[in-house]
Amino acid sequence: MNKIRALSMRIFLQLLHDWRTLAIMFVLPLILITLIWLVLKGTDDTVKIGVVDAPKVLTQMLEKDENIEIKRYGTWENAQVALDKEDVIAIVKVTGFADGTFTDPNVGVRFDIMLDGTKGSRSVSIEKLLKTASDSMVLQALQKQSEEPFADEAVTPDPNADALQVDLSPYLSVQVSYLDDIRDIETFDVWGATLIGFVSFFIVFLLAGMTFLKERRSGTLEKLLSTPIRRQEIVFGYICGFGVVTILQSIIISLYVIKVLGITMNGSIIDIVIIMIVSTVCPLTLGMLLSTAANSEFQMIQFIPIVIVPQLFFSGLFNLSFGWELFGRLFPLTYTADALNKVLLRGDGLSACLLDLLVLLIFSTLFVSLNIRLLEKRRNI
Amino acid sequence: MDAISLKNVHISFGKAQILKGVSLSVMPGGIYGLLGPSGSGKTTTVKIIVGILKASVGEVVVLEEIMPSFVAMKSIGYMAQENALYEDLTGQQNLEFFGAMYGLSGKNLENRIKQSLNFIDLSGEAKKLVSKYSGGMKRRLALAAAILHAPKVLILDEPTVGIDPVLRRSIWRGLYKIAQTGTAILITTHVMDEAEKCQRLAMMREGRIIGEGTPEELKAHYGCFSIEDVFLRLSTEKDEARR
């Protein structure tokens, strides 16, 4: 244990004296993730929504958001043409509503919403936004009604109550449809989770691999192997030393992505940090393993297109056929992305990701034991 | 009892046979020189003694342990041809790390580091990063890392390469002192005048020992005035024998 502690302490001290590596560890991922975020978010923040027969209450409510621009169309057909030409991202038609109240309270109001499915998460968030707007519009109308003497006494919503507490279904029907619906493939958040996992994977892999390779190239590994340290102590010392740093990195990346960039986050931030930490053990052990196998820095670089790049393609960025999806399960990143998505998007707890985390740990264990075996090539005991 | 004993050691990497029956024995308390041109198998021999490599054939015993053995490795000090230092650590941190690898800790480790730094005269520079050291300072620190745990067997692979004559002399003086404490020192070199300073010598060529004895014995036996002549004589004899 003392040797493992001394070894991890040494790695930690080495990193402290090496500001370049520190920058790569902590600053580079944030820069890369910000770039990815900027690219995927798109440059134009204004969202155009086409409306047909929309009451003033609704358009005013929507226009409160500076990024939303309302375009009015005379007929549903014209609006659809505009949607097709991508002039607008969504179109809404409201029937059964005039002058801030229902035309016929017994029928209620009907919302027809059609969205451009190719805009990924933006379409999804606009759909949410329109639904919220329709809810509050109907709520307001109901409140107004209840203040009047001939109000339907069945509904007296408390103005402070949460909208969800009131059953609006008798008064509101919302029909949502998508034009060219491919939103399942391309939502920003799905990309986001995979890419965050990838950035962290790539950087930890490179650093662990390069440091271990440097140990060999500088002759210090041989010196180390001439001491009575056991091979597994070397590997675990490295994991512990780098582990401290990657835990820090995981926390920083998670906080940055969630608090600063504001990625869709429905789960718990602690779960995200735990997933990130477990995920970094994989590139750490894989990086060391491959640098043990590599004979030079150049060979280490050659491993990148072979080992790292395919992970990006097969870990959930694209909709794959069943066979390729099975192939993707050979890559650790697939499980990282899956677990992150579960917590970020679906708001699941850690218990839903246990299998993913388990598979990641199995990968790591495999890499570690292979590495201990391969080190035998360097010393026969 | 010999501190190091090799009997008929063979080793090959793939098809290349590097050692073809090396036998030698080193007594405690002396400096034993392994002399030979580069590529003769000195470093391979040394790595087998240290425990990094394992002989394919033959018996290697260090401190009464059959190598490779973790027990013996605790009492072996090894200074490789490369400096094998962590450049992004200070001299002190390097020694602390290697000390811990030999199981030293606490006050004991502190004292040993102080003694070793004094021995190589680097106490003043211990807090500096190794990357700021000169070549000679790095070599001395590597020596300190090898003697830190007061090994009973000290293996030095070309320790004075790239070191100026003044420093070389002071290192040799230090080595004699260490040997006087009963440590067995094995040193490889291809510098002939260094070979003369050893108490015993083995001459290596193409994976074999071609001559062994004290420098005086060797010179007298072959009727030469210097070790260099002995070596050249032995080398040509071998070549003729092969033809």
Tab-separated table of C-alpha atoms in Angstrom, chain B residues 121-220:
chain	number	residue	atom	x	y	z
B	121	ASP	CA	27.542	16.634	-2.863
B	122	LEU	CA	24.117	17.759	-4.061
B	123	SER	CA	22.581	18.858	-0.759
B	124	GLY	CA	22.350	22.459	-1.909
B	125	GLU	CA	20.411	21.628	-5.068
B	126	ALA	CA	17.933	19.143	-3.616
B	127	LYS	CA	14.985	21.518	-3.862
B	128	LYS	CA	15.581	22.294	-7.535
B	129	LEU	CA	13.656	20.608	-10.361
B	130	VAL	CA	15.768	17.918	-12.009
B	131	SER	CA	15.036	19.473	-15.424
B	132	LYS	CA	17.179	22.413	-14.273
B	133	TYR	CA	20.124	20.143	-13.365
B	134	SER	CA	23.257	19.847	-15.481
B	135	GLY	CA	24.173	16.491	-17.012
B	136	GLY	CA	26.705	15.777	-14.265
B	137	MET	CA	24.258	16.660	-11.509
B	138	LYS	CA	21.674	14.296	-12.977
B	139	ARG	CA	24.251	11.500	-13.082
B	140	ARG	CA	25.125	12.112	-9.432
B	141	LEU	CA	21.480	12.159	-8.421
B	142	ALA	CA	20.958	8.863	-10.258
B	143	LEU	CA	23.825	7.445	-8.196
B	144	ALA	CA	22.224	8.770	-5.014
B	145	ALA	CA	18.968	7.027	-6.008
B	146	ALA	CA	20.903	3.773	-6.371
B	147	ILE	CA	22.663	3.892	-2.983
B	148	LEU	CA	19.735	5.369	-1.041
B	149	HIS	CA	18.666	2.147	0.623
B	150	ALA	CA	22.241	1.081	1.506
B	151	PRO	CA	22.191	-1.910	-0.856
B	152	LYS	CA	24.417	-4.925	-0.290
B	153	VAL	CA	24.863	-5.254	-4.048
B	154	LEU	CA	25.336	-2.166	-6.193
B	155	ILE	CA	25.098	-2.441	-9.964
B	156	LEU	CA	26.261	0.512	-12.020
B	157	ASP	CA	25.787	0.497	-15.783
B	158	GLU	CA	28.353	2.875	-17.299
B	159	PRO	CA	28.053	5.334	-14.417
B	160	THR	CA	30.662	7.798	-15.603
B	161	VAL	CA	29.567	8.282	-19.204
B	162	GLY	CA	29.527	11.987	-20.041
B	163	ILE	CA	31.080	13.009	-16.745
B	164	ASP	CA	34.129	15.257	-16.548
B	165	PRO	CA	37.390	13.819	-15.141
B	166	VAL	CA	37.195	15.716	-11.848
B	167	LEU	CA	33.741	14.424	-11.086
B	168	ARG	CA	34.653	10.973	-12.320
B	169	ARG	CA	37.495	10.805	-9.850
B	170	SER	CA	35.269	11.875	-6.981
B	171	ILE	CA	32.669	9.267	-7.931
B	172	TRP	CA	35.327	6.571	-7.922
B	173	ARG	CA	36.547	7.709	-4.550
B	174	GLY	CA	32.974	7.399	-3.328
B	175	LEU	CA	32.636	3.919	-4.785
B	176	TYR	CA	35.742	2.717	-2.934
B	177	LYS	CA	34.197	4.032	0.277
B	178	ILE	CA	30.972	2.156	-0.374
B	179	ALA	CA	32.880	-1.016	-1.170
B	180	GLN	CA	34.743	-0.747	2.134
B	181	THR	CA	31.402	-1.113	3.959
B	182	GLY	CA	31.114	-4.599	2.481
B	183	THR	CA	28.972	-3.776	-0.523
B	184	ALA	CA	29.634	-5.740	-3.683
B	185	ILE	CA	29.890	-3.342	-6.617
B	186	LEU	CA	29.576	-4.417	-10.231
B	187	ILE	CA	30.353	-1.727	-12.738
B	188	THR	CA	30.211	-1.890	-16.522
B	189	THR	CA	32.426	0.283	-18.639
B	190	HIS	CA	33.997	0.515	-22.033
B	191	VAL	CA	36.604	2.985	-20.846
B	192	MET	CA	39.835	1.061	-20.385
B	193	ASP	CA	41.511	3.299	-17.817
B	194	GLU	CA	38.483	2.873	-15.576
B	195	ALA	CA	38.861	-0.858	-15.838
B	196	GLU	CA	42.289	-0.583	-14.230
B	197	LYS	CA	40.665	0.854	-11.105
B	198	CYS	CA	38.592	-2.284	-10.541
B	199	GLN	CA	39.725	-4.986	-8.165
B	200	ARG	CA	38.643	-7.695	-10.571
B	201	LEU	CA	37.708	-7.607	-14.217
B	202	ALA	CA	35.737	-9.665	-16.663
B	203	MET	CA	36.118	-8.938	-20.351
B	204	MET	CA	33.076	-9.472	-22.481
B	205	ARG	CA	32.654	-9.846	-26.186
B	206	GLU	CA	29.710	-11.063	-28.237
B	207	GLY	CA	27.864	-12.482	-25.278
B	208	ARG	CA	30.808	-14.355	-23.779
B	209	ILE	CA	33.370	-13.694	-21.074
B	210	ILE	CA	36.721	-13.855	-22.842
B	211	GLY	CA	38.979	-13.180	-19.884
B	212	GLU	CA	38.763	-12.787	-16.123
B	213	GLY	CA	41.089	-11.836	-13.236
B	214	THR	CA	42.641	-8.877	-11.449
B	215	PRO	CA	43.991	-6.200	-13.806
B	216	GLU	CA	47.544	-7.198	-12.833
B	217	GLU	CA	46.930	-10.893	-13.438
B	218	LEU	CA	45.436	-10.190	-16.841
B	219	LYS	CA	48.277	-7.934	-17.899
B	220	ALA	CA	50.910	-10.361	-16.663
